[in-house]
Amino acid sequence: MPRAIVTKGVDEGKQFALSGERVGIGRDATNRVRLHDTEVSRRHAEFAHSAEGYRLVDRNSANGTFVNGQSIRDVLLQTGDQIQIGQTILVYTAGARSGVWDSPRGDLADRISLIARHDLELPSAIVQSIGETEGSRILAHPEQAEGPWLQNALANLMYQATQAVSHILDLNQLLDRILELIFRHLDADRGCIMLRDSPVSSSPLTPPPPGKREGDEDDTPKLALAEFQPKAVRWRDGLNRQEKMSISRTLMDYVLREKQGVLVSDVARDERFQAVQSIVRHGISEIICVPMKGRHETLGLLYLDARTPSRDPLGSPLPAGKSANKFTREHLYLAGAMAHHAALAVEETRYYQAMVQAERLAAVGQTIAALSHHIKNILQGLRSGSEILRLGLKDMDAVLLQQGWKNIEKNQGKIYDLVMDMLSYSKEREPNIELADLNATARDTVELLAPRAKELGIALTVRFDETLPKCPADPEGIHRALLNILGNALDAVEEAESPSVQVSTAQESDAEWVRIEVRDNGPGIPLEKINDIFRPFVSTKGARGTGLGLAVSRKILREHGGDILVRSQPGQGSLFILRLPLPRVSSTEIPNTLSLQSAPPPN
């Protein structure tokens, strides 16, 4: 199924399956591909299905839509195309293509049957051969390749293959693409890329069981393919893709053992090849099989075959001296170069996947360490409260009882806040949008924290714009975000000489955005640490914070298509701005000129 994968931006890592005639892209919640990038228009673009595949159509967006760096209005997408919308980059993949076996990957082994005779003298059947390092040499010096055809083919293939490697993240799709490119330059009927799943053994391929006859199908294909698994299979258009692809296990064993790529040609018409009944019996007349040699080891095999006609298309015998062969020495060299390129791509992809896995494990470790730290502090508080409560019960001391219970309640609140923040941060949720009064939401939040501000001696003031229009928002979500920001502001000014916090609302001059501002006169945040405060489990409040409050708050605002901006200077306090978009007043989008990096300084 076609997909769009976000590789850069606020929504990095998300994947969107594409189905149906039209799939909208934008900030608005009605889009199936919803992006939380503030530079993306509400209804920015759409994927439109056509007979050729999906097209990308710009919907008069403010900042434009780009494919592979080019501004577009309407373009047919190809697998690997990079789509840039605002600061977000997506990679498009079309899924299975014509000629590619499109059933689940586990079924590919069922489409291939290994045929073999372990005592066959294969060298007598080989017409041409090249060393497994020839592919590397050709790629390093393509200008030294034999003949203009090979040089031109290498130039075209290497450019296209490099584009595929840089754009396609999925290994199976990448190998499908490489095999498709090979078919454009080699007149093959069938092809297969097989990768090694286990370390090299003393015998590259397991010999057939005793009693098996030459040419018989292996009745244990899963066992035979345990070490090599097909990752990409392709048939020329017009061939029956339901038939099994028969591959000579003897040939594969020879290629791996001798570390050579081979060309077997004119099998059916040459007396030298009559002994290779396992090949002839299955109608194969030409074969190219080359090892996929990476930097350090052989990762797999590239196999191509063809059936060469002994007559011309009109049914007459071919003229004397005229060959009907589809494969030549140049094709063998080209296949060797592409096999090496594919092996390098496999190594890079596996390295990238290993790095991602390592980063994920590191992130899990950091998360567990951070959670353990916060939970340990809460448990210490609960233990302290329980001890005080126990002493109060022993002596029936009302003061100790009240103090111990207050301590326990406080830490119960911390547990609740930690769990709710974890749920909010980890769970993808759709805001319950309604036309909300932000003044009322801000007023409720201020009233909730006013007693705490009074207890701490903090001057908590408000300045609301009474003409502020209603805004499409989830009041509960905005309330939670503002509660986190305002609570942080109160914590920040506790040590200030004349602590003060101000909450205000306003509509921006372009009538496209409304904002809630929280200003404090605390110690401020160093410039180099501003970007870190929104990272999970980063807290400047020690044991008092969960380290998730700001991360959750920004996530809530971005779910609304808005964001949180920060302006702060050490010694002069901080300003947090919660921005939310207003409904469009006309069909023309007003460019969004305010972002986290480019927002004008607050007044």
Coordinates of C-alpha atoms in Angstrom, one line a residue, residues 98-372:
S98 CA 4.0 -4.1 -12.0
G99 CA 6.2 -7.2 -12.4
V100 CA 7.0 -7.4 -8.7
W101 CA 5.6 -10.3 -6.6
D102 CA 3.2 -8.4 -4.3
S103 CA 2.2 -11.0 -1.8
P104 CA 3.6 -10.8 1.8
R105 CA 7.4 -11.2 2.1
G106 CA 7.1 -14.5 3.8
D107 CA 5.5 -16.0 0.7
L108 CA 8.5 -15.1 -1.6
A109 CA 10.2 -18.4 -0.6
D110 CA 7.2 -20.3 -1.9
R111 CA 7.7 -18.6 -5.4
I112 CA 11.2 -20.0 -5.7
S113 CA 12.2 -23.7 -6.1
L114 CA 15.8 -24.8 -5.8
I115 CA 16.9 -27.5 -8.3
A116 CA 20.2 -29.2 -8.0
R117 CA 22.5 -32.1 -8.6
H118 CA 25.4 -32.0 -6.2
D119 CA 27.8 -34.0 -8.3
L120 CA 27.3 -32.0 -11.5
E121 CA 30.4 -30.6 -13.3
L122 CA 29.1 -27.1 -13.7
P123 CA 32.3 -25.4 -15.0
S124 CA 31.8 -27.0 -18.4
A125 CA 28.5 -25.0 -18.7
I126 CA 30.0 -21.5 -18.0
V127 CA 30.6 -19.2 -21.0
Q128 CA 31.9 -16.1 -19.1
S129 CA 32.9 -15.4 -15.6
I130 CA 34.2 -12.4 -13.6
G131 CA 35.7 -12.1 -10.1
E132 CA 33.4 -10.9 -7.3
T133 CA 35.6 -7.7 -6.9
E134 CA 35.0 -6.6 -10.5
G135 CA 31.8 -4.8 -9.5
S136 CA 33.8 -2.7 -7.0
R137 CA 36.4 -1.9 -9.6
I138 CA 33.9 -0.9 -12.3
L139 CA 32.0 1.4 -9.8
A140 CA 35.3 3.0 -8.8
H141 CA 36.3 3.7 -12.5
P142 CA 33.2 3.5 -14.7
E143 CA 35.0 5.4 -17.4
Q144 CA 37.3 2.4 -17.8
A145 CA 34.4 0.0 -18.5
E146 CA 34.6 -1.9 -21.8
G147 CA 32.5 -0.4 -24.6
P148 CA 30.3 2.7 -24.9
W149 CA 27.1 0.7 -24.1
L150 CA 28.4 -0.4 -20.7
Q151 CA 29.7 3.1 -19.9
N152 CA 26.3 4.7 -20.7
A153 CA 24.3 2.0 -18.9
L154 CA 26.5 2.4 -15.8
A155 CA 26.1 6.2 -15.8
N156 CA 22.3 6.0 -16.0
L157 CA 21.9 3.1 -13.6
M158 CA 24.3 4.5 -10.9
Y159 CA 22.5 7.9 -10.8
Q160 CA 19.1 6.2 -10.5
A161 CA 20.3 3.7 -8.0
T162 CA 22.0 6.4 -5.9
Q163 CA 18.7 8.3 -5.8
A164 CA 16.8 5.2 -4.7
V165 CA 19.4 4.5 -1.9
S166 CA 19.1 8.1 -0.6
H167 CA 15.3 8.2 -0.7
I168 CA 14.0 4.7 0.1
L169 CA 14.2 3.6 3.8
D170 CA 12.7 0.2 3.6
L171 CA 15.2 -2.5 2.6
N172 CA 12.8 -4.7 0.7
Q173 CA 11.4 -1.8 -1.3
L174 CA 15.0 -0.6 -2.0
L175 CA 16.0 -4.0 -3.5
D176 CA 12.7 -4.1 -5.5
R177 CA 13.7 -0.7 -7.0
I178 CA 17.3 -1.8 -7.8
L179 CA 15.9 -5.0 -9.5
E180 CA 13.5 -2.8 -11.5
L181 CA 16.4 -0.6 -12.7
I182 CA 18.4 -3.7 -13.8
F183 CA 15.4 -4.9 -15.8
R184 CA 15.4 -1.6 -17.7
H185 CA 18.9 -2.4 -19.1
L186 CA 19.0 -6.2 -19.3
D187 CA 16.4 -8.1 -21.3
A188 CA 15.8 -10.6 -18.5
D189 CA 12.7 -12.7 -18.1
R190 CA 13.0 -13.2 -14.4
G191 CA 15.2 -12.0 -11.6
C192 CA 15.8 -12.5 -7.9
I193 CA 17.9 -10.9 -5.2
M194 CA 18.6 -13.3 -2.3
L195 CA 20.3 -12.2 0.9
R196 CA 22.1 -14.3 3.5
D197 CA 20.4 -14.5 6.9
S198 CA 23.1 -16.5 8.7
P199 CA 26.9 -16.5 8.9
V200 CA 28.9 -18.3 6.2
S201 CA 29.1 -22.0 6.7
S202 CA 31.7 -24.4 5.4
S203 CA 29.4 -25.4 2.6
P204 CA 27.5 -22.4 1.0
L205 CA 24.4 -24.4 0.3
T206 CA 23.1 -27.6 1.9
P207 CA 23.3 -30.5 -0.5
P208 CA 20.1 -32.3 -1.4
P209 CA 19.1 -35.4 0.6
P210 CA 20.4 -38.8 -0.6
G211 CA 18.3 -40.3 -3.4
K212 CA 17.3 -37.0 -4.9
R213 CA 17.4 -37.2 -8.7
E214 CA 18.9 -34.5 -10.9
G215 CA 16.3 -31.8 -11.8
D216 CA 13.9 -32.9 -9.0
E217 CA 12.4 -30.1 -7.0
D218 CA 13.6 -29.9 -3.5
D219 CA 10.8 -31.1 -1.2
T220 CA 12.3 -29.1 1.7
P221 CA 12.4 -25.5 0.3
K222 CA 12.2 -23.8 3.7
L223 CA 15.2 -25.7 4.9
A224 CA 17.1 -25.1 1.7
L225 CA 16.4 -21.4 1.9
A226 CA 17.1 -21.1 5.6
E227 CA 20.4 -19.3 4.9
F228 CA 19.4 -17.4 1.8
Q229 CA 16.1 -15.6 1.7
P230 CA 14.6 -13.9 -1.4
K231 CA 14.1 -10.2 -0.8
A232 CA 13.1 -9.1 -4.3
V233 CA 11.6 -11.1 -7.1
R234 CA 10.6 -9.8 -10.6
W235 CA 9.1 -11.1 -13.8
R236 CA 9.1 -9.4 -17.2
D237 CA 5.8 -7.9 -18.1
G238 CA 3.6 -10.5 -19.9
L239 CA 5.0 -13.6 -18.2
N240 CA 3.0 -15.7 -15.8
R241 CA 4.0 -14.6 -12.4
Q242 CA 2.2 -17.5 -10.7
E243 CA 4.8 -20.0 -11.9
K244 CA 7.7 -20.8 -9.6
M245 CA 11.1 -19.4 -10.4
S246 CA 13.5 -22.4 -10.6
I247 CA 17.1 -21.6 -9.5
S248 CA 20.0 -24.0 -9.8
R249 CA 21.3 -24.6 -6.3
T250 CA 24.5 -26.1 -7.9
L251 CA 25.0 -22.8 -9.8
M252 CA 24.5 -20.7 -6.6
D253 CA 26.9 -23.0 -4.7
Y254 CA 29.5 -22.6 -7.4
V255 CA 29.2 -18.8 -7.5
L256 CA 29.7 -18.5 -3.7
R257 CA 32.4 -21.1 -3.5
E258 CA 34.5 -19.8 -6.4
K259 CA 33.6 -16.1 -5.7
Q260 CA 32.8 -15.5 -9.3
G261 CA 29.9 -14.1 -11.3
V262 CA 29.0 -16.3 -14.2
L263 CA 27.1 -16.2 -17.5
V264 CA 25.6 -19.4 -18.7
S265 CA 24.3 -19.0 -22.3
D266 CA 22.6 -21.0 -25.0
V267 CA 22.0 -23.9 -22.6
A268 CA 19.3 -25.6 -24.8
R269 CA 21.3 -25.5 -28.0
D270 CA 24.8 -26.2 -27.0
E271 CA 26.0 -29.8 -26.5
R272 CA 28.2 -28.8 -23.7
F273 CA 25.1 -28.0 -21.6
Q274 CA 23.2 -31.2 -22.1
A275 CA 24.5 -32.5 -18.8
V276 CA 22.9 -29.6 -17.0
Q277 CA 19.4 -31.2 -17.2
S278 CA 18.3 -29.4 -14.0
I279 CA 18.6 -26.1 -16.0
V280 CA 17.4 -27.3 -19.4
R281 CA 14.4 -29.2 -18.1
H282 CA 13.0 -25.9 -16.8
G283 CA 13.2 -24.1 -20.1
I284 CA 16.1 -21.8 -19.0
S285 CA 18.5 -21.0 -21.7
E286 CA 20.6 -18.1 -20.3
I287 CA 21.6 -17.2 -16.8
I288 CA 23.5 -14.5 -15.0
C289 CA 24.3 -15.2 -11.4
V290 CA 26.7 -12.8 -9.5
P291 CA 27.7 -12.5 -5.8
M292 CA 26.6 -9.4 -3.9
K293 CA 30.0 -8.5 -2.4
G294 CA 30.0 -5.7 0.1
R295 CA 32.9 -4.1 1.8
H296 CA 33.9 -7.0 3.9
E297 CA 31.7 -10.1 3.0
T298 CA 29.4 -11.5 0.4
L299 CA 25.8 -10.6 1.5
G300 CA 23.8 -12.4 -1.2
L301 CA 23.3 -13.2 -4.9
L302 CA 21.7 -11.5 -7.9
Y303 CA 20.1 -14.0 -10.2
L304 CA 18.7 -13.3 -13.7
D305 CA 17.6 -15.7 -16.4
A306 CA 16.0 -15.7 -19.9
R307 CA 14.6 -18.0 -22.5
T308 CA 16.3 -17.4 -25.8
P309 CA 14.2 -18.3 -28.9
S310 CA 15.9 -20.4 -31.6
R311 CA 13.8 -18.7 -34.3
D312 CA 13.1 -15.1 -35.2
P313 CA 9.7 -13.5 -34.4
L314 CA 8.2 -14.6 -37.7
G315 CA 9.0 -18.3 -37.1
S316 CA 11.9 -18.6 -39.5
P317 CA 15.2 -20.1 -38.4
L318 CA 17.8 -17.5 -37.4
P319 CA 20.4 -16.7 -40.1
A320 CA 23.7 -18.4 -39.8
G321 CA 26.1 -16.6 -37.5
K322 CA 23.3 -14.5 -35.9
S323 CA 22.9 -15.0 -32.2
A324 CA 19.6 -14.8 -30.4
N325 CA 21.4 -14.5 -27.0
K326 CA 20.0 -11.9 -24.7
F327 CA 23.0 -11.8 -22.3
T328 CA 26.5 -10.8 -23.2
R329 CA 29.8 -10.2 -21.4
E330 CA 28.8 -6.5 -21.0
H331 CA 25.6 -7.5 -19.3
L332 CA 27.6 -9.7 -16.9
Y333 CA 29.8 -6.8 -16.0
L334 CA 26.8 -4.5 -15.5
A335 CA 25.1 -7.1 -13.3
G336 CA 28.3 -7.4 -11.2
A337 CA 28.5 -3.6 -10.7
M338 CA 24.8 -3.4 -9.7
A339 CA 25.2 -6.4 -7.4
H340 CA 28.0 -4.6 -5.6
H341 CA 26.0 -1.4 -5.5
A342 CA 23.1 -3.3 -4.0
A343 CA 25.4 -4.9 -1.4
L344 CA 26.6 -1.5 -0.3
A345 CA 23.0 -0.3 0.0
V346 CA 22.2 -3.3 2.1
E347 CA 25.2 -2.6 4.4
E348 CA 24.2 1.1 4.8
T349 CA 20.6 0.2 5.5
R350 CA 21.4 -2.4 8.0
Y351 CA 23.9 0.0 9.7
Y352 CA 21.2 2.7 9.8
Q353 CA 18.7 0.3 11.3
A354 CA 21.2 -0.8 13.9
M355 CA 21.9 2.8 14.8
V356 CA 18.2 3.5 15.1
Q357 CA 17.8 0.4 17.3
A358 CA 20.7 1.5 19.4
E359 CA 19.2 5.0 19.8
R360 CA 15.9 3.5 20.7
L361 CA 17.5 1.3 23.4
A362 CA 19.4 4.3 24.7
A363 CA 16.2 6.3 24.8
V364 CA 14.5 3.5 26.7
G365 CA 17.4 3.4 29.1
Q366 CA 17.3 7.2 29.7
T367 CA 13.5 7.1 30.1
I368 CA 13.7 4.3 32.7
A369 CA 16.5 6.1 34.5
A370 CA 14.6 9.4 34.6
L371 CA 11.4 7.7 35.7
S372 CA 13.2 5.7 38.4

